[in-house]
Every structure is written in C-alpha cells, then in structure tokens.
Coordinates of C-alpha atoms and ligand atoms in Angstrom, one line a residue:
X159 CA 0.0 0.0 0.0
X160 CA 1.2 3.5 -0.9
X161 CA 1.7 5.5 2.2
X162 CA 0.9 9.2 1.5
X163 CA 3.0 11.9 2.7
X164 CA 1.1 12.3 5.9
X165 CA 2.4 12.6 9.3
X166 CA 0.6 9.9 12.1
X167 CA 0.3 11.7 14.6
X168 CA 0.9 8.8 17.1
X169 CA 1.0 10.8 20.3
X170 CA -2.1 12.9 20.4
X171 CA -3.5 9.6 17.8
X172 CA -4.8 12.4 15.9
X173 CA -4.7 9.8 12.9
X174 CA -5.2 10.8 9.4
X175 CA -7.8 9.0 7.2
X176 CA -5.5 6.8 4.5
X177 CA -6.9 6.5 1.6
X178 CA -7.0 2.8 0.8
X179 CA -5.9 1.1 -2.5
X180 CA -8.4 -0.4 -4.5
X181 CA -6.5 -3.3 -6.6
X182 CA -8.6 -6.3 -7.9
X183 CA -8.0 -8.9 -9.7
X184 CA -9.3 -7.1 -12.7
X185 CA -6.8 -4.5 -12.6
X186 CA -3.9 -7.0 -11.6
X187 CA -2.3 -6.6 -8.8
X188 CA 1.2 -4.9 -10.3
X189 CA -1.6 -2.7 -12.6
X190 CA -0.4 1.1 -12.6
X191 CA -3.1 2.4 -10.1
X192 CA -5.7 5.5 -11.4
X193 CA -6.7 8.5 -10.1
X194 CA -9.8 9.2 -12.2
X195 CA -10.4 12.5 -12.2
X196 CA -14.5 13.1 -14.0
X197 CA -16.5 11.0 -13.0
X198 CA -20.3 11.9 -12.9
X199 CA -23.2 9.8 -11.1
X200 CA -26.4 12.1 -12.0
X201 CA -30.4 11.7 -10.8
X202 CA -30.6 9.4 -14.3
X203 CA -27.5 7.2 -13.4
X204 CA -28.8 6.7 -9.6
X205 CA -32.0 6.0 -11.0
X206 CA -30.3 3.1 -13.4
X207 CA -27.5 1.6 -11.6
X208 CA -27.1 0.6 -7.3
X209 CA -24.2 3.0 -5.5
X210 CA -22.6 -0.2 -4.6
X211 CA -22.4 -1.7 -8.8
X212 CA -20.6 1.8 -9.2
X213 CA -17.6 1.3 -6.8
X214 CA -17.4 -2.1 -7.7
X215 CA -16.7 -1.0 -11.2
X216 CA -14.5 1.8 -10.1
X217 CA -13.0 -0.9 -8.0
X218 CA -12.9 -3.4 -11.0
X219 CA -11.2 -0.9 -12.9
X220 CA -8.2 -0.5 -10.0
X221 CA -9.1 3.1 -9.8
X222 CA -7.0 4.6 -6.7
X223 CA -9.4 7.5 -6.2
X224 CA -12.4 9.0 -8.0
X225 CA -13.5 12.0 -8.2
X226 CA -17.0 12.6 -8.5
X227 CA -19.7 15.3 -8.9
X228 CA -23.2 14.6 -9.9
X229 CA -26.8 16.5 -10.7
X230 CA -27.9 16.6 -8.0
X231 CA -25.4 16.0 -5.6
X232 CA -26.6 13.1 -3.7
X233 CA -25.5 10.6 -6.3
X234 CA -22.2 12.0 -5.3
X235 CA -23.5 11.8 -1.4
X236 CA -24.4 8.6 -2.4
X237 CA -20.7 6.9 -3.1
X238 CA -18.9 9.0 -0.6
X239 CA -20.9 7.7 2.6
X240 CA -20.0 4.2 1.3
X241 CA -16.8 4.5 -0.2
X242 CA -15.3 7.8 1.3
X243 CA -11.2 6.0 0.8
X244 CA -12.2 6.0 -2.5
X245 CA -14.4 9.2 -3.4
X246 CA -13.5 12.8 -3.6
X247 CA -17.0 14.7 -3.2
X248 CA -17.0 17.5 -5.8
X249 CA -19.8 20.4 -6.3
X250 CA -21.5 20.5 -9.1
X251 CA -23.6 24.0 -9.9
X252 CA -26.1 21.5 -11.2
X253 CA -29.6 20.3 -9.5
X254 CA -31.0 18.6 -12.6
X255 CA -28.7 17.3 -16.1
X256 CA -31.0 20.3 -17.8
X257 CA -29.2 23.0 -15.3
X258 CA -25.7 22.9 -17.6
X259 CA -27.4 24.9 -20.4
X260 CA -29.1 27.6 -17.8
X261 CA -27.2 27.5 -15.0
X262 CA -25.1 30.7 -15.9
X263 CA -28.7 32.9 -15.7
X264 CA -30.2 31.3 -12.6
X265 CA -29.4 33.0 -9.5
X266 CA -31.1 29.7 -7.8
X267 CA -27.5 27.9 -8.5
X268 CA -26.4 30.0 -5.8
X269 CA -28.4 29.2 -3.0
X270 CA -28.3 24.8 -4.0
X271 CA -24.3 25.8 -4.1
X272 CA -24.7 28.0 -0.8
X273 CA -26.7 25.0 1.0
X274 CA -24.9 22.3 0.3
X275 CA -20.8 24.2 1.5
X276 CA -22.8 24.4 4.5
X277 CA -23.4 21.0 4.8
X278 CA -20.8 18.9 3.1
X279 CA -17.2 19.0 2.6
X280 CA -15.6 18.8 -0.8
X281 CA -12.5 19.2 -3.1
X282 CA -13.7 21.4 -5.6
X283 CA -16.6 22.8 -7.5
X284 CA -17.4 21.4 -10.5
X285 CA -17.5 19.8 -13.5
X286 CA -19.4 23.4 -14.5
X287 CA -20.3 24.1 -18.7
X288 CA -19.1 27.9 -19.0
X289 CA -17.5 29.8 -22.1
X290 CA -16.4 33.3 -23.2
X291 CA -18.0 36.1 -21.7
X292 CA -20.4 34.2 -19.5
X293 CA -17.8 33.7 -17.4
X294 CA -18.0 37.5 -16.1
X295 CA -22.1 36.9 -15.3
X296 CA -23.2 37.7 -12.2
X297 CA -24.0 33.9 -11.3
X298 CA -20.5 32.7 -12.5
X299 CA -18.8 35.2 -10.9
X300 CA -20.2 34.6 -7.4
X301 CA -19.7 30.9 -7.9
X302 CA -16.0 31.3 -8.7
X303 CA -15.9 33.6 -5.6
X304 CA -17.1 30.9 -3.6
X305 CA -14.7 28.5 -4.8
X306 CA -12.1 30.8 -3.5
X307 CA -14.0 31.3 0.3
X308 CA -14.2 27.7 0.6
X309 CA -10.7 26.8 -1.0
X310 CA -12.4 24.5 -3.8
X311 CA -10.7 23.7 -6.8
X312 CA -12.7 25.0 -10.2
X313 CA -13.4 21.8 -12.8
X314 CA -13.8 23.7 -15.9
X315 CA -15.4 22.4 -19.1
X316 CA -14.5 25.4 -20.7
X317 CA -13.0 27.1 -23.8
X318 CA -9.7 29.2 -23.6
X319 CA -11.6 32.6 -23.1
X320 CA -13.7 31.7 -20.2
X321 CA -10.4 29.7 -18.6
X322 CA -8.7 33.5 -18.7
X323 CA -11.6 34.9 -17.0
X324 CA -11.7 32.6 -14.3
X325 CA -8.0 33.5 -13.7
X326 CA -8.6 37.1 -14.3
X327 CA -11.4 37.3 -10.8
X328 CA -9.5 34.6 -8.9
X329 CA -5.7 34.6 -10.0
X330 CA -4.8 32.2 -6.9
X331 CA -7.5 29.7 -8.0
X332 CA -6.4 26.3 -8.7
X333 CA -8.7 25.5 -11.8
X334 CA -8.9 21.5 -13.2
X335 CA -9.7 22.3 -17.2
X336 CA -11.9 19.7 -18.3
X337 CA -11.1 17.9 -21.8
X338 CA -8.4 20.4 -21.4
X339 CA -10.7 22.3 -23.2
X340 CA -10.5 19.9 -26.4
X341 CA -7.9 22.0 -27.6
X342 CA -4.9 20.8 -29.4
X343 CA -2.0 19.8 -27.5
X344 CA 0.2 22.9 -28.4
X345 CA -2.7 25.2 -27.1
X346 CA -3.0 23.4 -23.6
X347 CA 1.1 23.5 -23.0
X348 CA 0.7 27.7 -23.4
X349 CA -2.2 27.8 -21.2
X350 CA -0.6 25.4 -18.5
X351 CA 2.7 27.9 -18.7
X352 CA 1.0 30.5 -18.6
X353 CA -1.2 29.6 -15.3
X354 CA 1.1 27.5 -13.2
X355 CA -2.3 26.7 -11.1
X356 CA -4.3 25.2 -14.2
X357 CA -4.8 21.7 -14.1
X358 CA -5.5 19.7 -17.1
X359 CA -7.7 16.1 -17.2
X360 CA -7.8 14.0 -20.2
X361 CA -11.1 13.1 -20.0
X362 CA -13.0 11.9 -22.8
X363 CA -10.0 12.3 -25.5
X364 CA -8.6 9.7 -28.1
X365 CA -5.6 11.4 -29.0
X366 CA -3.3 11.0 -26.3
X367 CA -1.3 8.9 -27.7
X368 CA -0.2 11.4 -30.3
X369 CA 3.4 12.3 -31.1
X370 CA 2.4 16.3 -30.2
X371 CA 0.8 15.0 -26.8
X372 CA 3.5 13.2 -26.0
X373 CA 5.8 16.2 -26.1
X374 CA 3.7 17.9 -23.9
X375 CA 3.1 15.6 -21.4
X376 CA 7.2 15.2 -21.4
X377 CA 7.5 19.2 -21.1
X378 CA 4.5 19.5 -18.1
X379 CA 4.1 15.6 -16.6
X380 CA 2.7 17.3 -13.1
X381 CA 0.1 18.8 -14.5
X382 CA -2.3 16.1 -16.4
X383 CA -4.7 13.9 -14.9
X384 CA -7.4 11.2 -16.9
X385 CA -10.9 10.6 -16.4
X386 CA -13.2 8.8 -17.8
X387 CA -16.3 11.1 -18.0
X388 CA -19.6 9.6 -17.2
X389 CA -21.4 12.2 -18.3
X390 CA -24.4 9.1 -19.3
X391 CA -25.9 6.0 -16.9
X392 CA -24.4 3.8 -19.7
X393 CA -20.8 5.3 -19.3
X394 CA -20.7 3.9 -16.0
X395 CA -20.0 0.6 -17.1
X396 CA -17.4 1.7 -19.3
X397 CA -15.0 2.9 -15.9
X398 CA -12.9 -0.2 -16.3
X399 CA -12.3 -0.6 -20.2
X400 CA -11.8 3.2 -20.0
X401 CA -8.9 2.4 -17.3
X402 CA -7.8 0.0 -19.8
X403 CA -7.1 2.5 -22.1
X404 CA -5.8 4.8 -20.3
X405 CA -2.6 2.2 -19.1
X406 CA -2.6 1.4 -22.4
X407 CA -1.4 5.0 -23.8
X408 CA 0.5 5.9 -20.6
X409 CA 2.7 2.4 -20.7
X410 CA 4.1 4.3 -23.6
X411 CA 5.7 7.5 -21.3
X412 CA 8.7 6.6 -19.2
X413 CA 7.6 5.4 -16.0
X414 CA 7.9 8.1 -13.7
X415 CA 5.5 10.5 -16.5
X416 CA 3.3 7.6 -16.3
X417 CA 2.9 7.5 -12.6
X418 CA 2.4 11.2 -12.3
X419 CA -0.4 11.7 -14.8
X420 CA -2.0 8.3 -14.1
X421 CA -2.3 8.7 -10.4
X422 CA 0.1 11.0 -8.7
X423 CA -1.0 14.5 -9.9
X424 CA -4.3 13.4 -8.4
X425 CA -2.9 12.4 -5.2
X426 CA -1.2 15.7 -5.0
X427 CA -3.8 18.0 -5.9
X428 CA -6.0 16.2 -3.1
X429 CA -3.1 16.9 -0.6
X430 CA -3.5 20.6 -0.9
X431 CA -7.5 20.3 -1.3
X432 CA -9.0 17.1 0.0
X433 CA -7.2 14.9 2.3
X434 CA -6.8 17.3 5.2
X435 CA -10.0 18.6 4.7
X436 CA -11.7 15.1 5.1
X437 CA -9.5 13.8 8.2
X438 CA -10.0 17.5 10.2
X439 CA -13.2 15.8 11.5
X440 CA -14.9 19.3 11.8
X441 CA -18.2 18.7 9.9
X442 CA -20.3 15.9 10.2
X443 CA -18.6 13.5 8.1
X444 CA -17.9 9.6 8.0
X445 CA -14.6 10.3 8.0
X446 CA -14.0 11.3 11.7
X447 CA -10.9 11.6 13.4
X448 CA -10.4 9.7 16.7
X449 CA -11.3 12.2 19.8
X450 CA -7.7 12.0 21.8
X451 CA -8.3 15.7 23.2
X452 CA -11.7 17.1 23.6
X453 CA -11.5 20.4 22.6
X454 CA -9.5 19.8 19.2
X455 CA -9.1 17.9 16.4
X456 CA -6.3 18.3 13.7
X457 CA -4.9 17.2 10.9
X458 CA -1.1 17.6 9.7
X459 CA 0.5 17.0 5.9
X460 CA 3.7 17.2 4.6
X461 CA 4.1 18.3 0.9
X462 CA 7.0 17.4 -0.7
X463 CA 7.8 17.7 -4.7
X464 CA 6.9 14.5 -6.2
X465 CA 4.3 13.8 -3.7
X466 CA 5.9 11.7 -1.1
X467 CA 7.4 12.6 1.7
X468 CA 10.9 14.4 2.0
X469 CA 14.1 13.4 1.7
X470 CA 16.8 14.2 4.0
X471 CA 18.0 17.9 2.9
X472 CA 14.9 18.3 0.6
X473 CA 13.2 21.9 1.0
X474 CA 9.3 20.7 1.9
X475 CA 5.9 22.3 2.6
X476 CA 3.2 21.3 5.5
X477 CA -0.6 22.2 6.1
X478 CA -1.7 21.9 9.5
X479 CA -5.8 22.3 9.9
X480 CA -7.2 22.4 13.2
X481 CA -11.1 22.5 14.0
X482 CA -12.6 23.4 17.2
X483 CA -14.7 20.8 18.4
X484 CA -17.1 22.9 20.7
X485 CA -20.4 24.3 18.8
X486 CA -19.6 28.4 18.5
X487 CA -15.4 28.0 19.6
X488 CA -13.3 29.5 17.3
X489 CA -9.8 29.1 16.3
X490 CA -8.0 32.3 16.5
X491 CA -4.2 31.5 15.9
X492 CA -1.8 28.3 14.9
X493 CA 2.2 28.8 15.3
X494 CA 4.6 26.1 14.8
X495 CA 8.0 24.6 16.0
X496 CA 10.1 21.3 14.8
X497 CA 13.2 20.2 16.5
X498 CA 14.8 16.8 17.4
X499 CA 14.0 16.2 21.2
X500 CA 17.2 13.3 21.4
X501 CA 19.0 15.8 20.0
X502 CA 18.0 18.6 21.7
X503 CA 18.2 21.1 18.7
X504 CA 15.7 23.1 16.4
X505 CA 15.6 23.3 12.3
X506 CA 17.9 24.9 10.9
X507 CA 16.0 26.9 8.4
X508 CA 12.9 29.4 9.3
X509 CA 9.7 28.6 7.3
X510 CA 8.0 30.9 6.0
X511 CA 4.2 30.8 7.6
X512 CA 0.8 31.6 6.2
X513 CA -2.4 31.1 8.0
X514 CA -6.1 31.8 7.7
X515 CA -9.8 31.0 9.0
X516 CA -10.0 27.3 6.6
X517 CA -14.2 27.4 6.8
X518 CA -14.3 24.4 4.3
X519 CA -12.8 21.7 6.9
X520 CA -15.8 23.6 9.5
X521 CA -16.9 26.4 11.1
X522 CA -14.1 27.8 13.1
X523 CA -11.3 26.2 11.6
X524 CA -7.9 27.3 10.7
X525 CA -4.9 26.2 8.5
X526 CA -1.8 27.6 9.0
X527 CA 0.8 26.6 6.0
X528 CA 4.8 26.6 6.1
X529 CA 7.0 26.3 3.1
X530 CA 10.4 26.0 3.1
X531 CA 11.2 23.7 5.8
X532 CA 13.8 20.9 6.1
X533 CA 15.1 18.3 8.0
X534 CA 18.3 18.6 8.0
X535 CA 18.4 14.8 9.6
X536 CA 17.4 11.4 9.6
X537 CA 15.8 10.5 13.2
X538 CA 12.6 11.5 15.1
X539 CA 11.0 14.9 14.6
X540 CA 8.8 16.9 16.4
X541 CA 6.4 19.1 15.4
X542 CA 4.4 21.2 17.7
X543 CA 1.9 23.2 17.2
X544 CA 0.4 25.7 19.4
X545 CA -3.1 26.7 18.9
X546 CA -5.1 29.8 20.5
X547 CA -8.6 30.2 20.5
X548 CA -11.9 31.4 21.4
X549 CA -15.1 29.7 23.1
X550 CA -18.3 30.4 21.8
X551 CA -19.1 33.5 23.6
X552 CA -16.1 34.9 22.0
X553 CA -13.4 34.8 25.2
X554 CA -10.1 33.7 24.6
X555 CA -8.9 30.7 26.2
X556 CA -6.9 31.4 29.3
X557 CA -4.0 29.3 27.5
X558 CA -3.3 27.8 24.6
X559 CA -3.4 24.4 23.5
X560 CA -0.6 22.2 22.3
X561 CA -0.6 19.5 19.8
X562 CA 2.9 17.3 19.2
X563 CA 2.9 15.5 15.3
X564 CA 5.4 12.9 15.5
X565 CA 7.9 12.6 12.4
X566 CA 10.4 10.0 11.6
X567 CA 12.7 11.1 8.8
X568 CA 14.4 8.2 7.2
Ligands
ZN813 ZN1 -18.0 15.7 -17.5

C-alpha cells in the first residue's frame, strides 16, 4: 500500500484517514493504479445503476481514487458515505442534467451551491459548462468567488476565453480544465505555462497517444490527470475498459511520467485540497478523526515535490488544519516549531508561515501553511503546534493548547 506523505500523529493519535488502495483482480495486482479525475453519477444514473455496482466497477477498474460530482449531488452523497477511501466529493452547480445549459442565468445555482458548502465537505466545485463572456455573469462570478471562500478547486469544461476569465477574478484559484478544453496539445502547453495553477484532465479524448501530446506531457508531466467522463448511466460501465485505455497510452511514457499523470498529480492535488480537509473531522462526516483531546481535532500533511514525503536535505511544505470541536469555539491562531527532542536542537531553516480561517474543513477552523522547511536529519522529529482560540461567547482561552505531530525522517 502507498503510504501518503502524511504525518501519524501517534501521540495525540490524531490519525489521518488513508486513503486505501483499491486493486482487484481485474486491474492486476502490479496494474499502474488511477486517479480518475471526472466521474459523474447524475439523478438518471442513480435511478439506473445501485451505489454499490458503481464502486465495484470503479473498484474493478483499480481506480486509486475518483472524483466525483453529480446532478444533484446526492448521487455524489451517495458513493462518498459508502466509499469515502475511495471518493472525492466534488460540487457540481447543477440540480438537474437540464441546469448545464441555464445554469449561468439562474441565480437559484447560488443558493443549492450556498446550501450544500454548508453541509458537506468537498475538493472542488465542479464539473461546470461555462464559455467566453459568461464567465463575467453575475451567477459565475459569485460561484468562482465561492470557490475561492471555501478553498475548492474550479473543474472547468471550458473554452480558452472563459479559462482567462476565471483566472482574471480569482488569480490564486487552482482551476482543473476539463477535456483540457479539447484543444490541441500545443494550445494546452501555453495555457498550462501561462497559469502554473491550471490543471488539465484528459477526459474523454482519443488522442493522447499522439506524437504532439507526448511532447507535452514530457514538457509538463505534473500537471495532467485522466478521467473517464460519465457524463451518461451507460458510461458507468465503461469505468474499467476506460482504465484499460488509459494504461494502455500511458505504458508508452517513461515510468515516472506515467505515474504522475495516471495517479500522482491526483494524489497531490487532493493533498493541498482534500485529504486534510476530510481527516479535520470538523463537519459531520464519516470520516472522523479519533477524539484523543476534547477540545480539538487536527490534521497535519507534509508536501513534498513528487508527492511523497521528503528526503533528508529536501526543502518541503506542510498544512496543519485544526477544527474546534465545541459548537460556537473558534480558532483564533496556529504557530509552529520542529526540532529533534534526542538531540535537543531546532531546524535549521525558518519557514516561512501563512495562516487563515479554513471554513471548508468547519466552522471555526484554521490552516496555518509553512513552506520551506527541512530536515536537515534522519531521526525523530517533532512538530508542535500551538493553537489559541476562542469559546463560543467569544473569550479567549486562558491558555493555549498544544498538539505534538510525531515525524520520523528516514
Ligand atoms: Zn463531465
């Protein structure tokens, strides 16, 4: 099993949820695992096929991860309450498949989208239909500006135009570009400079095994993902031949390219928008965190380059997200401290910190973000982190709370 560049926090058991393979015998065990990044399981498709048929051709199909967003949502609901190792919850602005061509006009989007952030956590919003000029409608616009408030990646099905508008309101949104826009390869490697925070999937393409593609895919390998597009009931059952076909054209990349746009881009992504998210144990969830200290609970990840964890020497980033876990109690502030208690000395290097109020892992929360640390060697680490807060009638607490990660570098 793949061990994600998490931290168990064995002292405080403040135990991140791992997401679990999901090899068959289908896939083959030594099958290059899948991150399938569009899947859709709509009112039709619920209507058609059991929640449990769908995993077990997403597990059929080795698939790693999905992710998955549905009109309405509670197909999505649906998967993630029985398979949340293997689902990543995704918003889509749609209540019914005829929302995609209105959805841009109807100020109603905003309230389903409104209702259900306040319920559920997700990754992203998305898969959305918008081009051009639309993109700057009132309706759009407050959508994308939700995106940002809640830290949700955008999945675009869009052209070029409305991709640049979307960047132009929210240049520090991370936007996922569906199809990648069904432009030709040499269009989506400018775009992709251009925005280091655009994402591309390869969903529903033939033509990735084209010399040009291949070239690009070379130039950019973190930033491609597949997906297989359900956009029908039907397409459903087509998961695992699509999975097929997708280790079919990447066997062709060297390995390492492979990996990254067959599973790890995914993974990574989801470190930044998912996986911390779904541990924090905030909102209701079936993915809580074990209850070690009453008032808190927390989550901490490490985010190293290629997506596992660093190397001795290697510059890395972490994400810490704590929740309160008192109705009304706010978190206020998060700092942070590493050192080696055998050896009695610090880190050598000083991050540099970012923190803010992180409403999408609950009401209350906080994230606090460090980049540029680095252990400078092997043995046990220790992180601390030092939250202040406030209870529900807004008093600080009389002292702050402490909450020790556990770290052993290898
Ligand atoms: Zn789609």
């Amino acid at each position: 099993m793949w061990n994600p560049p998490l931290l168990r926090s064995a002292l405080l058991g403040l135990a991140l949820l791992a997401p679990l393979t999901s090899q068959s015998a289908d896939a083959g065990a030594d099958a290059l695992p899948l991150f399938d990044a569009h899947v859709h399981y709509s009112h039709d498709a619920v209507a058609q096929i059991g929640a449990e048929q769908v995993l077990a051709l997403m597990r059929q199909a080795g698939l790693r991860r999905a992710m998955v967003s549905s009109s309405d949502d509670e197909g999505t609901q649906k998967l993630y309450r029985l398979a949340p190792d293997l689902i990543v919850p995704s918003l889509r602005p749609y209540r019914l498949r005829s929302d995609v061509s209105t959805w841009v006009r109807d100020a109603g989007i905003i309230d389903y989208l409104e209702q259900r952030l306040a319920r559920h956590r997700y990754a992203a919003i998305g898969e959305f239909h918008l081009y051009g000029a639309d993109a700057d409608l009132p309706v759009p616009r407050r959508m994308i500006a939700l995106s940002q408030q809640h830290q949700l990646i955008l999945h675009a099905h869009s052209d070029i135009d409305a991709v640049e508008r979307i960047f132009r309101q929210a240049p520090n949104a991370t936007v996922l570009w569906a199809h990648s826009g069904f432009e030709r390869p040499e269009a989506v490697r400018e775009m992709l400079r251009k925005h280091p925070r655009l994402y591309a999937d390869l969903a529903y393409r033939t033509d990735q095994a084209d010399p040009e593609w291949t070239a690009v895919f070379m130039a950019l390998p973190e930033r491609f993902v597949v997906g297989t597009d359900t956009f029908t009931p039907e397409r459903l059952y087509y998961i695992p031949d699509h999975a097929r076909f997708s280790r079919q054209w990447l066997k062709a990349l060297p390995a390492a390219v492979a990996e990254r746009i067959g599973w790890r881009n995914g993974e990574t992504l989801m470190a930044s928008f998912w996986d911390a998210r779904a541990a924090a144990g905030c909102a209701p969830g079936p993915s809580q965190a074990p209850e070690p200290n009453t008032a808190l609970s927390a989550s901490l990840q490490l985010r190293a380059k290629a997506g596992e964890g660093p190397g001795v020497g290697e510059p890395f980033g972490l994400q810490v997200i704590v929740c309160p876990r008192q109705a009304g109690a706010r978190i206020t502030s998060l700092s942070l401290e590493a050192s080696m208690p055998e050896h009695q000395h610090g880190m050598n290097y000083r991050p540099r910190l970012s923190q803010s109020a992180f409403p999408s892992a609950g009401a209350g929360a906080r994230r606090l973000e460090a980049e540029g640390l680095l252990f400078h060697m092997p043995g046990k680490w220790l992180i601390e982190v030092t939250v202040q807060g406030q209870d529900s009638q807004g008093q600080p607490w009389s002292k702050p709370e402490r909450l020790r990660f556990v770290h052993t570098q290898r």
